[in-house]
XYZ file of C-alpha atoms in Angstrom:
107
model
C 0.000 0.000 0.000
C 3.323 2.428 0.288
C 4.609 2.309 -3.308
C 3.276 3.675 -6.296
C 0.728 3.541 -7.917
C -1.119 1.931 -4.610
C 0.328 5.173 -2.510
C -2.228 7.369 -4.783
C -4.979 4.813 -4.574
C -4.813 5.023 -0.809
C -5.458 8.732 -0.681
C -7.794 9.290 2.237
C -7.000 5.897 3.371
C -9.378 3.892 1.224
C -6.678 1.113 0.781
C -7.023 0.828 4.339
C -10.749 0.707 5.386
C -10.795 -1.838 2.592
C -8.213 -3.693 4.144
C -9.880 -3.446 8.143
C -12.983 -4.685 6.271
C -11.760 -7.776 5.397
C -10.320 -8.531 8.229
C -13.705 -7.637 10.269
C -15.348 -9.847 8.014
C -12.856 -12.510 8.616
C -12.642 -12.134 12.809
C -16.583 -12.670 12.148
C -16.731 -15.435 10.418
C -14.244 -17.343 13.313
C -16.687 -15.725 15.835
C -20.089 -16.408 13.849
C -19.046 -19.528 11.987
C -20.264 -18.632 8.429
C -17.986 -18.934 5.846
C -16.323 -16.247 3.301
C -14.295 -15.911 0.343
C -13.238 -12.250 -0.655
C -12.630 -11.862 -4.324
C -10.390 -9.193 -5.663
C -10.606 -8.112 -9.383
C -8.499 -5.566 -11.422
C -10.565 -3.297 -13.501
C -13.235 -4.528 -14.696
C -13.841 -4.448 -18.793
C -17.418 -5.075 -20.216
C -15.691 -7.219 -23.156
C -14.408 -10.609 -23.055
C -15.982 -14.304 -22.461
C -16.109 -16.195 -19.477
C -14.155 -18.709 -21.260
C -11.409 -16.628 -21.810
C -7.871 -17.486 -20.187
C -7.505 -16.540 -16.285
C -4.776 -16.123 -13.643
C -5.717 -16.880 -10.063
C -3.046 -16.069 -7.199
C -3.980 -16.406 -3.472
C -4.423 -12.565 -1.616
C -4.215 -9.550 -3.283
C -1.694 -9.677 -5.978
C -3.016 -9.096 -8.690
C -4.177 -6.046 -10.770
C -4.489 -6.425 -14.129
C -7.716 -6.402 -16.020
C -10.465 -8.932 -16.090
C -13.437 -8.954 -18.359
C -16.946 -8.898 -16.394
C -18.180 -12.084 -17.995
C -15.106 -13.694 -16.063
C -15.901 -11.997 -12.896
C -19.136 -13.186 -12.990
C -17.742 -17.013 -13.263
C -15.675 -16.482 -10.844
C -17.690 -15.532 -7.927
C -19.849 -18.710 -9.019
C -17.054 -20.997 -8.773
C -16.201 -18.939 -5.183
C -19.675 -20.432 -4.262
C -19.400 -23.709 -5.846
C -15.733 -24.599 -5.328
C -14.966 -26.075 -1.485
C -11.560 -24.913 -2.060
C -11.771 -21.199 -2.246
C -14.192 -21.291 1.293
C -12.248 -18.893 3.476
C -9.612 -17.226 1.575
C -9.062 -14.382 -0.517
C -7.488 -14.452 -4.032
C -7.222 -12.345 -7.283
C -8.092 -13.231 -11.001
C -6.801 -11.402 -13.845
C -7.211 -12.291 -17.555
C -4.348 -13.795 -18.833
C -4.356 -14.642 -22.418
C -1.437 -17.177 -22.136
C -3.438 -19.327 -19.608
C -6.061 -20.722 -22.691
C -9.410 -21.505 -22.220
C -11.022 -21.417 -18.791
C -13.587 -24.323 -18.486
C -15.332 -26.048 -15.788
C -12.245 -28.987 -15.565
C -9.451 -25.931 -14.792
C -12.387 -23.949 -12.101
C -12.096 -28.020 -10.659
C -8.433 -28.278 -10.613
């Protein structure tokens, strides 16, 4: 959150309240018992496929671009996928990766 360009981003300390949010929602969900998976997306582009070739990292690393059709599938498969209960990761497109289909969301 110190270097550039995430120094500008937390102007006012938005970085930050994002950041105590998540862990709120996490210290609840140990206290409640409910589960949670935080999502992170770079900026968000109306074209693209769901399909389309993906990168997923654990936390918050990264910040690239994903399409909104591939957003979409991805909180799905947050819901659907056992694996992703009670984490956070990122998705970016990634072009390299090929197609994105039901057997890699499994994998």
């Amino acid at each position: 959150r110190g270097q550039f360009p995430y120094s500008v981003a937390n102007m006012g300390g938005a970085l930050d309240k994002r950041l105590a949010a998540d862990q709120a929602l996490v210290l609840a969900s140990l206290a409640r018992g409910f589960d949670y998976t935080i999502l992170r997306v770079g900026k968000i582009a109306s074209e693209g496929k769901a399909s389309e070739g993906a990168t997923l990292a654990v936390g918050d690393s990264l910040d690239d671009g994903v399409s909104a059709a591939l957003a979409a599938e991805a909180l799905v498969q947050s819901m659907t996928q056992k694996t992703s209960l009670n984490s956070t990761f990122s998705i970016a497109n990634d072009a390299k990766a090929g197609v994105t289909n039901q057997a890699v969301w499994d994998d």
